[in-house]
Amino acid sequence: MNNTNTPSSLIMIFGATGDLAKRKLYPSLYHLFRKGKISKKFAVVGVARRDWTNEQFKDHVETSVHNALGKNEDIKEFVSHFHYQSHDVSDSDSYRALKDLADELDNSYGLNGNRIFYLAMAPEFFGTITDHLKQDGLTNTDGFQRLVIEKPFGHDLESAEELNMQIRESFSEDQIYRIDHYLGKEMVQNIEVIRFANALFEPLWNNRYISNIQITSSEELGVEERGRYYEKSGALRDMVQNHMMQMVALLAMEPPIKLTTDEIRSEKVRVFRSLHSYNEEEVKENFVRGQYGPGVTVDGKVKGYREEDNVDEQSNTETYVAGKLSIDNFRWAGVPFYIRTGKRMEAKSTKIVIQFKDIPMNLYYNKDNSMSPNLLVIHIQPEEGITLHLNAKKSGQNIETTPVKLNFANNSFDGMNTPEAYEKLLHDCMRGDATNFTHWDEVKLSWAFVDKISDYWENTREQHFPNYEAGTMGPKEADQLLAKDGFFWWPVENLDVDQC
Ligand code: NAD
């Protein structure tokens, strides 16, 4: 095990018996522990409603790690750092008991008063918890205090502003770490490096050479048991406002002056400020919503969204969004950024396709006189890698071209939302690096953009829902959106990275 420069800290997880903690946080902390990336001086306090003992909690953590990773070397030493406190979020006595426990652990582990409060709970509790953390003295220490907060950050701009104001009563902006786990993904972090470390790409990264950019994040699963949450959220709020728009910002931002948190975030903010904001007519023109009906997937026959548990049988909620974003600045004027995301689609895949403009004329004798455009494909998940699509000579006597692919395949960690992303983000937070967390200005501007679309959609019923069959790539209107501009969605299955 390595030694580490990561500062000591007390990590207090609210929602410690929940799904996120079990599937992501404990396995991630364990990885960090095993890799020696966590200070030896650390303690975790699990906080939740259930009346558990420390021993029950430790067993739970041990099982969670084992189920997620299939291994458990040094697990007893790892879980010896874990403690549990049963808790009622709105009761001051509960917080005072928590404070006593935190102070005691602070002394016994030598944690220097450094505290990370991780809110892995339903968002309606965020404000109440932060109020109490301050009022009941948990933030009153000599070390650092950091707040990690899960999505969703608000439901629209107004509720996000209210939540932000409430949280800011207790934590300053630089103490707040708003998680967008896409920003912890290896290939999302790689977007900046591909762009800014390659003389090959940066000169071409503009409207002179790029014809359009396509971002697809498709899921095979339906809403599963999250129907109640999803009915109020929909794909636009659940995926577009955060993950999809963050990827747009990383693709479109100007090179930062330095790789510091402030410089990178301020370039991302400038992208959001340049986004063309849509009026109702433009929403109709540039955004498509979909809802899945019954269909056939790899799992066999599946039901439609309206038949799912806790979903209204006349639901107007979208499970699919496709849209065209325009960035009104010198670099990007005229280049459409197409995004699409949905549930119960044909494949589980997140990919970015950068399509370059055609060469001025075709010199080769291809049968239909056509030539494939150059594409740079960034594979975010499940596979990770980059593919560059070029044209080369077809072997034989005729001078015809044929598309070829140059591949780089990362040794990927399988699965959406893998512990890997959380592991990186937890480590960043412990070290005080907020670069891969979203600043309030980004959240505010992305909600302002998304609100225009959701306001229109909520006030107009979509008469044709359900409008795509489960197991397909979404409604035909999403194809028409690109066809109007003379483009088409690059089929996900033809873009796969070949594993090295
Ligand atoms: P969950 O329902 O599985 O867990 C909720 C936790 O909150 C439990 O530990 C429960 O004991 C605790 N809790 C609920 N009411 C309480 C109360 N009154 N007092 C004290 N504790 C209480 O939820 P989850 O899936 O773990 O999600 C937590 C947060 O993370 C949510 O904001 C969710 O949107 C977000 N999130 C979850 C995932 C995921 O993969 N599960 C992914 C991204 C974001």
Coordinates of C-alpha atoms and ligand atoms in Angstrom, one line a residue, residues 14-24 47-50 84 86-90 118-126 129 150-152 179 181 226 229 238 243 417 422, ligand 1:
F14 CA -26.1 10.8 5.2
G15 CA -28.2 8.1 3.6
A16 CA -25.7 5.4 4.6
T17 CA -28.2 2.5 4.3
G18 CA -29.3 3.6 0.8
D19 CA -28.6 2.3 -2.7
L20 CA -26.0 4.9 -3.7
A21 CA -23.9 4.3 -0.6
K22 CA -24.1 0.6 -1.0
R23 CA -23.4 0.3 -4.8
K24 CA -21.0 3.2 -5.3
V47 CA -26.0 8.3 9.1
A48 CA -29.5 7.0 8.4
R49 CA -32.9 6.3 9.8
R50 CA -32.5 2.6 10.6
Y84 CA -23.0 4.3 12.6
S86 CA -29.2 6.4 13.7
H87 CA -30.7 9.7 12.9
D88 CA -33.7 11.8 12.2
V89 CA -32.9 14.6 9.7
S90 CA -35.1 17.2 11.3
Y118 CA -21.8 13.6 1.8
L119 CA -25.6 13.9 1.2
A120 CA -26.7 10.6 -0.4
M121 CA -30.3 11.3 0.4
A122 CA -33.4 12.5 -1.3
P123 CA -33.0 16.1 -2.3
E124 CA -35.9 17.4 -0.2
F125 CA -33.6 16.9 2.8
F126 CA -30.6 18.7 1.5
I129 CA -29.4 18.9 6.8
E150 CA -25.9 14.5 -5.2
K151 CA -28.2 15.2 -8.1
P152 CA -30.8 16.4 -8.7
I179 CA -21.6 15.7 -8.0
H181 CA -20.7 11.5 -11.9
R226 CA -37.9 4.7 -10.0
Y229 CA -39.2 10.0 -9.2
D238 CA -32.6 13.6 -15.3
H243 CA -24.7 15.1 -17.8
N417 CA -22.0 4.8 -13.3
Y422 CA -17.1 8.0 -7.8
Ligands
NAD1 P1 -32.2 5.4 -1.2 O1 -33.7 5.7 -1.1 O2 -31.8 4.1 -1.5 O3 -31.6 5.8 0.2 C1 -32.0 6.9 1.0 C2 -31.3 7.0 2.3 O4 -31.8 8.1 3.0 C3 -31.4 5.7 3.2 O5 -30.2 5.5 3.9 C4 -32.5 6.2 4.3 O6 -32.3 5.6 5.6 C5 -32.1 7.7 4.4 N1 -33.3 8.5 4.9 C6 -34.5 8.6 4.2 N2 -35.3 9.4 5.0 C7 -34.6 9.7 6.1 C8 -34.9 10.5 7.3 N3 -36.0 11.1 7.4 N4 -33.9 10.6 8.2 C9 -32.7 10.0 8.1 N5 -32.4 9.3 7.0 C10 -33.3 9.1 6.0 O7 -31.7 6.6 -2.2 P2 -30.4 6.5 -3.1 O8 -30.7 5.8 -4.4 O9 -29.2 6.0 -2.3 O10 -30.2 8.0 -3.6 C11 -29.7 9.0 -2.7 C12 -29.4 10.3 -3.5 O11 -28.5 10.0 -4.5 C13 -30.6 10.9 -4.2 O12 -30.5 12.3 -4.2 C14 -30.5 10.3 -5.6 O13 -31.1 11.1 -6.6 C15 -29.0 10.4 -5.7 N6 -28.4 9.5 -6.7 C16 -28.5 8.1 -6.6 C17 -28.0 7.3 -7.5 C18 -28.0 5.8 -7.4 O14 -27.4 5.1 -8.2 N7 -28.7 5.2 -6.4 C19 -27.3 7.8 -8.7 C20 -27.2 9.2 -8.8 C21 -27.8 10.0 -7.8

